[in-house]
XYZ file of N, CA and C in Angstrom:
849
model
N -0.675 -2.390 273.923
C -1.134 -3.714 274.299
C -0.055 -4.422 275.107
N -0.337 -4.776 276.353
C 0.658 -5.403 277.227
C 0.639 -6.911 276.998
N 1.437 -7.368 276.033
C 1.506 -8.775 275.722
C 2.902 -9.325 276.007
N 3.943 -8.544 275.660
C 5.314 -9.021 275.835
C 5.651 -9.037 277.320
N 6.794 -9.718 277.637
C 7.213 -9.878 279.020
C 8.635 -9.364 279.218
N 8.973 -9.065 280.451
C 10.301 -8.621 280.787
C 11.281 -9.772 280.930
N 12.453 -9.444 281.462
C 13.498 -10.468 281.631
C 13.062 -11.544 282.591
N 13.708 -12.719 282.436
C 13.321 -13.849 283.285
C 14.514 -14.291 284.126
N 14.189 -14.940 285.208
C 15.192 -15.650 286.022
C 14.765 -17.109 286.038
N 15.494 -17.952 285.327
C 15.076 -19.333 285.148
C 13.838 -19.346 284.293
N 12.720 -19.877 284.801
C 11.489 -19.931 284.047
C 10.376 -19.177 284.788
N 10.740 -18.042 285.349
C 9.781 -17.105 285.930
C 9.893 -15.813 285.149
N 8.766 -15.342 284.639
C 8.721 -14.123 283.820
C 7.853 -13.095 284.511
N 8.132 -11.837 284.225
C 7.410 -10.736 284.852
C 6.679 -9.947 283.780
N 5.366 -9.684 283.995
C 4.570 -8.938 283.060
C 3.897 -7.738 283.680
N 3.761 -6.665 282.906
C 3.039 -5.475 283.337
C 1.637 -5.499 282.708
N 0.748 -4.635 283.179
C -0.644 -4.664 282.737
C -1.082 -3.345 282.126
N -2.030 -3.458 281.203
C -2.738 -2.272 280.730
C -3.637 -1.734 281.836
N -3.728 -0.432 281.964
C -4.638 0.134 282.938
C -6.058 0.054 282.405
N -6.964 -0.323 283.298
C -8.361 -0.466 282.956
C -9.209 0.501 283.788
N -10.373 0.845 283.246
C -11.246 1.790 283.953
C -11.679 1.265 285.333
N -11.843 -0.037 285.450
C -12.318 -0.640 286.703
C -11.158 -1.125 287.585
N -9.920 -0.996 287.133
C -8.768 -1.366 287.927
C -8.423 -2.843 287.901
N -9.202 -3.668 287.221
C -8.945 -5.100 287.138
C -8.217 -5.443 285.829
N -7.312 -6.382 285.891
C -6.556 -6.790 284.713
C -7.478 -7.440 283.686
N -7.328 -7.080 282.412
C -8.067 -7.743 281.339
C -7.603 -9.168 281.198
N -8.570 -10.120 281.244
C -8.220 -11.528 281.204
C -7.437 -11.934 279.964
N -7.810 -11.352 278.799
C -7.113 -11.678 277.558
C -5.647 -11.300 277.609
N -5.303 -10.249 278.375
C -3.901 -9.857 278.509
C -3.121 -10.936 279.275
N -3.672 -11.419 280.384
C -2.989 -12.464 281.177
C -2.860 -13.738 280.339
N -3.911 -14.055 279.584
C -3.880 -15.225 278.715
C -2.726 -15.100 277.713
N -2.627 -13.950 277.052
C -1.603 -13.724 276.040
C -0.193 -13.790 276.651
N -0.018 -13.174 277.818
C 1.303 -13.200 278.448
C 1.689 -14.618 278.871
N 0.714 -15.415 279.308
C 1.007 -16.817 279.641
C 1.438 -17.582 278.403
N 0.851 -17.291 277.243
C 1.267 -17.933 275.999
C 2.719 -17.578 275.687
N 3.052 -16.293 275.833
C 4.439 -15.882 275.578
C 5.403 -16.580 276.524
N 5.046 -16.632 277.832
C 5.925 -17.271 278.791
C 6.144 -18.735 278.464
N 5.070 -19.459 278.145
C 5.195 -20.871 277.789
C 6.048 -21.042 276.536
N 5.763 -20.199 275.528
C 6.482 -20.323 274.266
C 7.952 -20.055 274.366
N 8.337 -19.169 275.288
C 9.766 -18.868 275.428
C 10.563 -20.044 275.991
N 9.909 -21.001 276.596
C 10.616 -22.143 277.147
C 10.605 -23.338 276.182
N 9.951 -23.181 275.052
C 9.867 -24.294 274.078
C 10.935 -24.077 273.020
N 11.903 -24.926 273.005
C 12.978 -24.873 272.017
C 12.899 -26.136 271.150
N 13.644 -26.115 270.027
C 13.690 -27.296 269.226
C 14.316 -28.421 270.033
N 13.779 -29.625 269.890
C 14.184 -30.740 270.698
C 14.911 -31.772 269.830
N 16.108 -32.148 270.248
C 16.835 -33.210 269.528
C 16.151 -34.554 269.800
N 15.703 -35.218 268.725
C 14.959 -36.462 268.933
C 15.759 -37.699 268.511
N 17.061 -37.548 268.259
C 17.884 -38.689 267.943
C 17.796 -39.148 266.502
N 17.085 -38.419 265.623
C 16.993 -38.770 264.219
C 17.922 -37.876 263.415
N 17.995 -38.158 262.125
C 18.825 -37.343 261.246
C 18.088 -36.087 260.756
N 16.796 -35.994 261.126
C 15.995 -34.848 260.696
C 16.356 -33.624 261.515
N 16.479 -32.486 260.859
C 16.761 -31.241 261.557
C 15.544 -30.827 262.371
N 15.701 -30.596 263.672
C 14.550 -30.177 264.487
C 13.945 -28.882 263.977
N 12.643 -28.745 264.106
C 11.939 -27.554 263.679
C 11.332 -26.828 264.878
N 11.098 -25.526 264.707
C 10.493 -24.753 265.771
C 9.079 -25.265 266.047
N 8.698 -25.300 267.296
C 7.384 -25.787 267.696
C 6.472 -24.597 267.998
N 5.240 -24.667 267.435
C 4.275 -23.595 267.565
C 3.086 -24.073 268.418
N 2.458 -23.155 269.141
C 1.344 -23.517 269.957
C 0.180 -24.002 269.098
N -0.473 -25.077 269.521
C -1.638 -25.561 268.789
C -2.889 -25.652 269.679
N -2.714 -25.572 271.007
C -3.889 -25.556 271.862
C -3.544 -24.996 273.228
N -4.558 -24.449 273.904
C -4.410 -24.019 275.282
C -5.749 -24.233 276.011
N -5.618 -24.455 277.304
C -6.789 -24.594 278.189
C -6.443 -23.842 279.461
N -7.320 -22.898 279.835
C -6.995 -22.022 280.960
C -8.202 -21.801 281.847
N -7.927 -21.548 283.120
C -8.959 -21.156 284.081
C -8.574 -19.790 284.638
N -9.545 -18.856 284.599
C -9.413 -17.580 285.280
C -9.880 -17.769 286.719
N -8.952 -17.635 287.662
C -9.263 -17.978 289.071
C -9.532 -16.779 289.940
N -8.846 -15.663 289.697
C -9.049 -14.445 290.497
C -8.848 -13.221 289.628
N -9.484 -12.116 289.997
C -9.174 -10.856 289.299
C -7.806 -10.351 289.710
N -7.150 -9.639 288.793
C -5.852 -9.073 289.090
C -5.915 -7.560 289.193
N -4.944 -6.978 289.895
C -4.811 -5.555 290.066
C -3.907 -5.016 288.947
N -4.461 -4.087 288.112
C -3.678 -3.639 286.961
C -2.531 -2.730 287.344
N -2.373 -2.356 288.626
C -1.249 -1.501 289.047
C -0.041 -2.316 289.480
N -0.192 -3.608 289.604
C 0.901 -4.455 290.141
C 1.353 -5.444 289.073
N 2.667 -5.772 289.078
C 3.163 -6.748 288.097
C 2.636 -8.143 288.373
N 2.708 -8.975 287.359
C 2.258 -10.355 287.435
C 3.443 -11.284 287.122
N 3.649 -12.287 287.952
C 4.662 -13.319 287.703
C 4.063 -14.473 286.930
N 4.818 -14.990 285.977
C 4.401 -16.147 285.176
C 5.395 -17.260 285.409
N 4.985 -18.294 286.107
C 5.848 -19.398 286.454
C 5.549 -20.556 285.513
N 6.548 -21.012 284.765
C 6.382 -22.045 283.731
C 6.901 -23.378 284.226
N 6.098 -24.404 284.075
C 6.522 -25.793 284.364
C 6.661 -26.542 283.042
N 7.830 -27.150 282.847
C 8.046 -27.990 281.675
C 7.431 -29.361 281.934
N 6.304 -29.641 281.353
C 5.618 -30.904 281.610
C 6.197 -32.044 280.766
N 6.486 -31.765 279.499
C 7.005 -32.817 278.627
C 7.551 -32.217 277.345
N 8.667 -32.768 276.867
C 9.188 -32.499 275.537
C 9.328 -33.846 274.837
N 8.399 -34.130 273.934
C 8.441 -35.384 273.172
C 9.078 -35.179 271.797
N 8.907 -36.167 270.932
C 9.548 -36.109 269.621
C 8.899 -35.082 268.720
N 7.599 -34.811 268.935
C 6.883 -33.839 268.096
C 6.170 -32.762 268.890
N 5.854 -33.051 270.166
C 5.035 -32.154 270.950
C 5.778 -31.727 272.244
N 5.456 -30.521 272.696
C 5.933 -30.036 274.001
C 4.725 -29.509 274.764
N 4.672 -29.831 276.075
C 3.575 -29.360 276.918
C 4.129 -28.511 278.053
N 3.406 -27.438 278.342
C 3.793 -26.513 279.398
C 2.598 -26.176 280.257
N 2.847 -25.926 281.563
C 1.852 -25.390 282.457
C 2.371 -24.043 282.960
N 1.466 -23.040 282.996
C 1.848 -21.706 283.451
C 0.887 -21.272 284.527
N 1.413 -20.761 285.623
C 0.618 -20.109 286.663
C 0.953 -18.615 286.642
N -0.097 -17.787 286.535
C 0.099 -16.343 286.658
C -0.228 -15.942 288.096
N 0.769 -15.331 288.776
C 0.626 -15.036 290.203
C 0.771 -13.555 290.450
N 0.001 -13.074 291.417
C 0.149 -11.716 291.897
C 0.049 -11.720 293.416
N 1.116 -11.272 294.059
C 1.216 -11.284 295.507
C 0.970 -12.691 296.077
N 1.506 -13.707 295.394
C 1.409 -15.079 295.864
C 0.098 -15.788 295.561
N -0.832 -15.134 294.886
C -2.143 -15.744 294.593
C -2.229 -16.023 293.087
N -2.783 -17.162 292.732
C -2.878 -17.546 291.329
C -4.066 -16.833 290.690
N -3.797 -16.072 289.631
C -4.840 -15.413 288.864
C -5.356 -16.304 287.750
N -4.432 -17.007 287.093
C -4.770 -17.827 285.941
C -3.883 -19.063 285.940
N -4.447 -20.193 285.569
C -3.700 -21.419 285.386
C -3.928 -21.908 283.950
N -2.855 -22.093 283.218
C -2.949 -22.430 281.790
C -2.079 -23.629 281.454
N -2.601 -24.512 280.641
C -1.813 -25.593 280.045
C -1.832 -25.419 278.535
N -0.665 -25.503 277.917
C -0.548 -25.293 276.476
C 0.297 -26.415 275.856
N 0.000 -26.699 274.601
C 0.747 -27.709 273.874
C 1.288 -27.103 272.563
N 2.521 -27.488 272.230
C 3.235 -26.975 271.059
C 3.620 -28.146 270.179
N 3.641 -27.929 268.872
C 3.939 -29.004 267.920
C 4.829 -28.522 266.780
N 5.698 -29.422 266.308
C 6.441 -29.147 265.094
C 5.506 -29.201 263.896
N 5.725 -28.414 262.848
C 4.890 -28.517 261.652
C 4.962 -29.930 261.079
N 3.810 -30.412 260.568
C 3.741 -31.776 260.025
C 2.727 -31.824 258.906
N 2.885 -32.777 257.995
C 1.935 -33.003 256.921
C 0.790 -33.847 257.446
N -0.387 -33.762 256.778
C -1.523 -34.552 257.170
C -2.790 -34.139 256.445
N -3.906 -34.700 256.838
C -5.204 -34.356 256.248
C -5.512 -32.884 256.497
N -6.245 -32.273 255.613
C -6.501 -30.853 255.730
C -7.921 -30.507 255.274
N -8.659 -29.814 256.145
C -9.952 -29.221 255.772
C -10.260 -28.163 256.811
N -11.219 -27.290 256.502
C -11.665 -26.330 257.534
C -13.061 -25.831 257.181
N -13.742 -25.377 258.233
C -15.079 -24.818 258.113
C -15.010 -23.511 257.307
N -15.837 -23.352 256.267
C -15.752 -22.119 255.487
C -16.244 -20.910 256.258
N -15.695 -19.752 255.918
C -16.083 -18.496 256.557
C -17.449 -18.074 256.030
N -18.359 -17.667 256.898
C -19.681 -17.202 256.440
C -19.559 -15.889 255.652
N -20.531 -15.632 254.830
C -20.551 -14.391 254.054
C -21.185 -13.282 254.904
N -20.379 -12.257 255.203
C -20.843 -11.090 255.969
C -20.270 -9.852 255.324
N -20.839 -8.685 255.624
C -20.245 -7.437 255.095
C -18.806 -7.259 255.547
N -17.981 -6.701 254.689
C -16.573 -6.488 255.030
C -16.389 -5.357 256.024
N -15.204 -5.206 256.565
C -14.971 -4.224 257.641
C -14.957 -2.779 257.136
N -14.652 -2.576 255.864
C -14.464 -1.185 255.381
C -15.721 -0.328 255.535
N -16.893 -0.923 255.398
C -18.118 -0.146 255.516
C -18.729 -0.093 256.885
N -18.036 -0.633 257.892
C -18.568 -0.697 259.248
C -17.888 0.314 260.150
N -18.645 0.852 261.133
C -18.073 1.796 262.089
C -17.217 1.073 263.109
N -16.125 1.686 263.492
C -15.261 1.139 264.533
C -15.958 1.281 265.895
N -15.809 0.250 266.735
C -16.311 0.336 268.106
C -15.686 1.541 268.826
N -14.441 1.829 268.495
C -13.746 2.942 269.155
C -14.480 4.265 268.886
N -14.922 4.454 267.660
C -15.652 5.647 267.308
C -16.993 5.734 268.040
N -17.676 4.592 268.113
C -18.990 4.548 268.778
C -18.835 4.844 270.267
N -17.881 4.173 270.923
C -17.687 4.358 272.369
C -17.228 5.781 272.686
N -16.396 6.351 271.801
C -15.862 7.677 272.046
C -16.913 8.766 272.041
N -18.075 8.488 271.496
C -19.145 9.487 271.425
C -20.140 9.324 272.573
N -19.898 8.351 273.461
C -20.778 8.156 274.625
C -20.239 8.932 275.813
N -21.090 9.705 276.433
C -20.696 10.542 277.567
C -20.696 9.699 278.849
N -19.708 8.824 278.935
C -19.530 7.974 280.114
C -18.044 7.668 280.232
N -17.488 7.770 281.455
C -16.018 7.604 281.614
C -15.511 6.239 281.197
N -16.269 5.153 281.449
C -15.799 3.827 281.077
C -15.789 3.687 279.555
N -16.843 4.165 278.897
C -16.900 4.073 277.431
C -15.739 4.847 276.807
N -15.498 6.025 277.319
C -14.422 6.843 276.726
C -13.033 6.275 277.028
N -12.880 5.713 278.223
C -11.613 5.044 278.535
C -11.350 3.883 277.565
N -12.390 3.058 277.322
C -12.246 1.940 276.412
C -11.951 2.406 274.992
N -12.557 3.515 274.619
C -12.305 4.051 273.265
C -10.857 4.481 273.127
N -10.271 5.043 274.186
C -8.900 5.526 274.113
C -7.885 4.402 274.184
N -8.173 3.381 274.961
C -7.129 2.386 275.292
C -7.290 1.060 274.567
N -8.397 0.840 273.873
C -8.608 -0.477 273.220
C -7.492 -0.724 272.231
N -6.829 -1.868 272.374
C -5.627 -2.166 271.578
C -5.966 -2.642 270.161
N -7.207 -3.062 269.936
C -7.610 -3.600 268.645
C -8.686 -2.708 268.043
N -8.712 -2.651 266.724
C -9.837 -2.053 266.008
C -10.902 -3.129 265.824
N -12.031 -2.990 266.536
C -13.143 -3.923 266.438
C -14.289 -3.272 265.679
N -14.919 -4.030 264.777
C -16.064 -3.532 264.035
C -17.134 -4.615 264.014
N -18.227 -4.342 264.695
C -19.321 -5.296 264.772
C -20.126 -5.294 263.471
N -20.454 -6.487 262.975
C -21.356 -6.602 261.835
C -22.772 -6.286 262.310
N -23.184 -6.861 263.435
C -24.462 -6.494 264.068
C -24.207 -5.232 264.926
N -25.272 -4.476 265.245
C -25.072 -3.271 266.073
C -24.408 -3.628 267.412
N -23.498 -2.767 267.853
C -22.838 -2.937 269.128
C -23.875 -2.965 270.241
N -23.786 -3.942 271.120
C -24.806 -4.178 272.133
C -24.438 -3.388 273.392
N -25.041 -2.218 273.564
C -24.746 -1.360 274.714
C -25.896 -1.285 275.692
N -27.105 -1.079 275.182
C -28.259 -0.968 276.054
C -29.218 -2.138 275.830
N -30.387 -2.073 276.475
C -31.345 -3.152 276.329
C -31.840 -3.288 274.898
N -32.126 -4.503 274.478
C -32.586 -4.785 273.139
C -33.584 -5.956 273.199
N -34.247 -6.172 272.098
C -35.127 -7.334 272.006
C -34.297 -8.609 272.011
N -34.710 -9.637 272.757
C -33.978 -10.908 272.675
C -33.940 -11.404 271.233
N -32.801 -11.935 270.832
C -32.637 -12.379 269.461
C -31.695 -13.564 269.366
N -31.215 -13.866 268.155
C -30.303 -14.985 267.981
C -29.013 -14.789 268.775
N -28.527 -15.853 269.381
C -27.278 -15.802 270.121
C -26.100 -15.974 269.203
N -25.966 -15.072 268.231
C -24.892 -15.144 267.231
C -24.448 -13.736 266.897
N -23.170 -13.599 266.513
C -22.687 -12.319 266.000
C -21.355 -12.534 265.286
N -20.950 -11.517 264.501
C -19.663 -11.518 263.788
C -18.972 -10.181 264.043
N -17.678 -10.225 264.296
C -16.909 -9.037 264.598
C -15.611 -9.080 263.800
N -15.322 -8.007 263.050
C -14.014 -7.874 262.404
C -13.037 -7.258 263.419
N -11.780 -7.662 263.373
C -10.770 -7.133 264.290
C -9.393 -7.181 263.675
N -8.552 -6.259 264.145
C -7.151 -6.242 263.719
C -6.362 -5.331 264.639
N -5.045 -5.589 264.685
C -4.105 -4.642 265.308
C -3.776 -3.614 264.239
N -3.792 -2.322 264.604
C -3.708 -1.249 263.617
C -2.276 -0.861 263.267
N -1.290 -1.609 263.709
C 0.080 -1.333 263.300
C 0.750 -2.659 262.962
N 1.749 -2.584 262.117
C 2.436 -3.794 261.670
C 3.272 -4.360 262.823
N 3.165 -5.662 263.039
C 3.895 -6.329 264.101
C 5.084 -7.101 263.517
N 6.057 -7.390 264.364
C 7.216 -8.158 263.938
C 6.793 -9.531 263.446
N 7.592 -10.101 262.573
C 7.293 -11.404 262.000
C 7.694 -12.510 262.984
N 6.938 -12.619 264.094
C 7.231 -13.556 265.169
C 5.975 -14.383 265.408
N 5.975 -15.668 265.058
C 4.766 -16.500 265.185
C 4.240 -16.555 266.613
N 5.118 -16.571 267.623
C 4.663 -16.604 269.012
C 3.927 -15.319 269.383
N 4.452 -14.181 268.957
C 3.787 -12.910 269.219
C 2.396 -12.861 268.595
N 2.272 -13.293 267.353
C 0.965 -13.271 266.682
C 0.000 -14.238 267.326
N 0.485 -15.426 267.755
C -0.381 -16.348 268.468
C -0.851 -15.787 269.797
N 0.055 -15.072 270.488
C -0.324 -14.472 271.778
C -1.370 -13.387 271.610
N -1.174 -12.540 270.574
C -2.162 -11.487 270.328
C -3.496 -12.085 269.860
N -3.429 -13.169 269.135
C -4.685 -13.857 268.747
C -5.432 -14.329 269.985
N -4.705 -14.881 270.954
C -5.331 -15.285 272.213
C -5.903 -14.080 272.949
N -5.165 -12.981 272.972
C -5.620 -11.739 273.576
C -6.948 -11.315 272.940
N -6.991 -11.304 271.595
C -8.191 -10.883 270.878
C -9.361 -11.831 271.108
N -9.063 -13.106 271.306
C -10.153 -14.085 271.446
C -10.986 -13.884 272.695
N -10.476 -13.123 273.672
C -11.208 -12.893 274.902
C -12.170 -11.700 274.792
N -12.073 -10.970 273.700
C -12.993 -9.868 273.470
C -14.388 -10.381 273.072
N -15.401 -9.885 273.679
C -16.832 -10.008 273.287
C -17.308 -11.412 273.017
N -16.611 -12.443 273.498
C -17.060 -13.829 273.222
C -18.304 -14.189 274.020
N -18.568 -13.493 275.120
C -19.790 -13.744 275.862
C -20.962 -12.884 275.361
N -20.695 -11.994 274.417
C -21.761 -11.117 273.922
C -22.938 -11.881 273.298
N -22.733 -12.997 272.569
C -23.887 -13.742 272.078
C -24.843 -14.213 273.150
N -24.308 -14.496 274.357
C -25.183 -14.862 275.487
C -26.118 -13.683 275.802
N -25.577 -12.501 275.847
C -26.370 -11.318 276.166
C -27.371 -11.009 275.043
N -26.942 -11.166 273.793
C -27.858 -10.922 272.675
C -29.069 -11.840 272.754
N -28.849 -13.056 273.141
C -29.937 -14.035 273.221
C -31.026 -13.586 274.185
N -30.601 -12.791 275.220
C -31.532 -12.365 276.258
C -31.823 -10.866 276.245
N -31.307 -10.155 275.251
C -31.584 -8.732 275.128
C -30.954 -7.877 276.223
N -29.796 -8.310 276.759
C -29.119 -7.587 277.836
C -27.896 -6.890 277.254
N -27.769 -5.599 277.483
C -26.618 -4.837 276.989
C -25.509 -4.751 278.015
N -24.279 -4.407 277.516
C -23.141 -4.292 278.434
C -23.350 -3.197 279.455
N -24.189 -2.190 279.108
C -24.404 -1.082 280.059
C -25.444 -1.383 281.103
N -26.009 -2.572 281.150
C -27.029 -2.899 282.143
C -26.387 -2.949 283.539
N -26.826 -2.098 284.472
C -26.177 -2.069 285.789
C -26.358 -3.334 286.601
N -27.283 -4.216 286.184
C -27.458 -5.488 286.917
C -26.428 -6.543 286.523
N -25.752 -6.338 285.395
C -24.890 -7.376 284.832
C -23.597 -7.500 285.611
N -23.250 -8.770 285.949
C -21.989 -9.098 286.609
C -21.256 -10.134 285.760
N -20.508 -9.690 284.717
C -19.837 -10.669 283.870
C -18.409 -10.975 284.318
N -17.939 -12.169 284.063
C -16.546 -12.546 284.323
C -16.227 -13.811 283.579
N -15.034 -13.886 282.968
C -14.596 -15.089 282.303
C -14.232 -16.140 283.329
N -14.636 -17.377 283.100
C -14.314 -18.484 284.011
C -13.232 -19.408 283.440
N -13.391 -19.837 282.207
C -12.358 -20.674 281.592
C -12.300 -20.374 280.108
N -11.249 -20.844 279.471
C -10.975 -20.488 278.075
C -10.212 -21.625 277.437
N -10.677 -22.086 276.269
C -9.978 -23.112 275.510
C -9.802 -22.576 274.074
N -8.677 -22.901 273.485
C -8.377 -22.354 272.159
C -7.509 -23.337 271.403
N -7.858 -23.524 270.119
C -7.093 -24.386 269.226
C -6.601 -23.540 268.060
N -5.278 -23.503 267.887
C -4.651 -22.723 266.827
C -4.450 -23.626 265.624
N -5.237 -23.397 264.582
C -5.198 -24.303 263.432
C -4.084 -23.964 262.449
N -3.902 -22.665 262.193
C -2.965 -22.203 261.171
C -2.314 -20.911 261.622
N -1.121 -20.604 261.077
C -0.445 -19.360 261.468
C -1.302 -18.145 261.140
N -1.261 -17.164 262.029
C -2.104 -15.976 261.878
C -1.225 -14.719 261.750
N -1.774 -13.729 261.051
C -1.234 -12.363 261.070
C -2.289 -11.482 261.660
N -2.102 -11.035 262.881
C -3.137 -10.264 263.569
C -3.129 -8.796 263.189
N -2.130 -8.372 262.386
C -2.110 -7.005 261.915
C -2.819 -6.848 260.575
N -3.598 -7.885 260.177
C -4.523 -7.817 259.068
C -5.932 -8.129 259.572
N -6.936 -7.809 258.799
C -8.317 -8.026 259.244
C -8.587 -9.510 259.468
N -9.296 -9.800 260.568
C -9.759 -11.146 260.894
C -11.223 -11.068 261.251
N -11.963 -12.110 260.897
C -13.391 -12.174 261.251
C -13.562 -13.156 262.391
N -14.242 -12.721 263.455
C -14.498 -13.546 264.632
C -15.992 -13.834 264.672
N -16.407 -15.025 264.303
C -17.803 -15.420 264.335
C -18.080 -16.144 265.644
N -19.201 -15.800 266.315
C -19.438 -16.255 267.676
C -20.871 -16.710 267.826
N -21.097 -17.659 268.723
C -22.442 -18.129 269.041
C -22.462 -18.616 270.474
N -23.688 -18.763 271.017
C -23.863 -19.285 272.363
C -24.855 -20.426 272.339
N -24.406 -21.669 272.561
C -25.340 -22.779 272.554
C -26.132 -22.957 273.840
N -25.668 -22.339 274.965
C -26.332 -22.589 276.230
C -25.983 -21.516 277.255
N -26.956 -21.257 278.140
C -26.740 -20.448 279.335
C -27.573 -21.056 280.456
N -27.026 -21.109 281.675
C -27.699 -21.734 282.813
C -26.924 -21.447 284.061
N -27.606 -21.424 285.199
C -26.960 -21.286 286.523
C -26.065 -20.053 286.619
N -26.442 -18.977 285.933
C -25.619 -17.756 285.971
C -24.362 -17.859 285.142
N -24.264 -18.919 284.283
C -23.109 -19.089 283.397
C -23.599 -19.126 281.946
N -22.758 -18.672 281.049
C -23.065 -18.755 279.623
C -21.857 -19.254 278.842
N -22.114 -20.005 277.789
C -21.033 -20.567 276.966
C -20.970 -19.838 275.645
N -19.767 -19.406 275.255
C -19.545 -18.797 273.969
C -18.590 -19.661 273.141
N -18.914 -19.829 271.855
C -18.078 -20.536 270.919
C -17.697 -19.588 269.786
N -16.475 -19.690 269.293
C -16.036 -18.748 268.248
C -15.097 -19.398 267.264
N -15.121 -18.856 266.032
C -14.163 -19.212 264.998
C -13.508 -17.927 264.492
N -12.188 -17.963 264.360
C -11.414 -16.787 263.902
C -10.855 -17.069 262.514
N -11.183 -16.189 261.561
C -10.793 -16.388 260.167
C -9.882 -15.238 259.705
N -8.937 -15.588 258.840
C -8.224 -14.551 258.101
C -9.162 -13.951 257.054
N -8.822 -12.771 256.519
C -9.686 -12.098 255.580
C -9.919 -12.922 254.299
N -8.977 -13.812 253.986
C -9.153 -14.631 252.785
C -10.000 -15.888 253.049
N -10.570 -16.023 254.238
C -11.455 -17.146 254.565
C -10.797 -18.309 255.234
N -9.491 -18.245 255.460
C -8.769 -19.340 256.117
C -9.134 -19.392 257.611
N -9.503 -20.554 258.094
C -9.801 -20.708 259.534
C -8.510 -20.728 260.334
N -8.353 -19.773 261.224
C -7.133 -19.642 261.999
C -7.242 -20.339 263.353
N -8.392 -20.216 264.028
C -8.487 -20.746 265.384
C -9.948 -20.980 265.736
N -10.161 -21.881 266.686
C -11.487 -22.141 267.278
C -11.363 -21.900 268.768
N -12.394 -21.267 269.355
C -12.332 -20.807 270.738
C -13.616 -21.207 271.472
N -13.469 -21.551 272.749
C -14.633 -21.778 273.615
C -14.361 -21.118 274.956
N -15.391 -20.470 275.495
C -15.250 -19.826 276.784
C -16.562 -19.882 277.533
N -16.492 -20.255 278.816
C -17.661 -20.139 279.684
C -17.403 -18.981 280.613
N -18.457 -18.177 280.847
C -18.313 -17.040 281.703
C -19.493 -16.888 282.652
N -19.270 -16.149 283.729
C -20.361 -15.782 284.614
C -21.137 -14.613 284.011
N -22.443 -14.752 283.942
C -23.286 -13.687 283.374
C -24.474 -13.500 284.313
N -24.196 -13.175 285.535
C -25.240 -12.988 286.534
C -25.921 -11.656 286.371
N -27.202 -11.624 286.647
C -28.003 -10.395 286.704
C -28.447 -10.197 288.144
N -27.977 -9.123 288.752
C -28.317 -8.849 290.149
C -29.101 -7.536 290.242
N -30.133 -7.532 291.060
C -30.919 -6.308 291.264
C -30.102 -5.321 292.082
């Protein structure tokens, strides 16, 4: 999984990409690398009080996917320090390839604080242990893209509903997917937040397709992420099982909206996600 970044000069970071079957960079990868770039410039801020400064963690991001990227070429991440206040820090990141902006992201970081607490409960769904891995399903399909995805997918994904590959009857625009990284990761909150952002870009537009009975294998389908918003509610461990519940409230003008909630296995709400994407059907 290409999430980490190489050395920096000032506040410019360089990232490499996972190879994809279609040659275009996975949007969740660029999103995650932008989170890492922004987070590396956020340090504890002296606020003039006697309180010891605390590390600031990402609590929200808003991003636009502007252009597809070439997975054979490196990506530059240019970070702008927008503000460092007494409790919050804001950063803007542009991901560039050959001088063109692929993604523009704004993120906010906050010191831990006490306050009111509640969260939406996790729905009751079958656990991941009895479900087939998407990797196993894709690996049995005699198609180069399916087999490439089975070999290279960085996360273990397990759909509660059947994986949507071919045409189906139109149904509810809802689904639940279990996911995890299959190896233990370092105890680094920024890394886990970045991988959570990476994971959030998987299958979030799928409820739009379920609503209309369109499978990912439909040759008419032209999907692409347009924008992405995410709120990080609580610290996550992405090397344990997480449930990603998703729905689509609307589709129109060749665009569809996906909403998602990401839960830890114990039912704790970790993050809320929204993404609008292009879901055109062309003859």
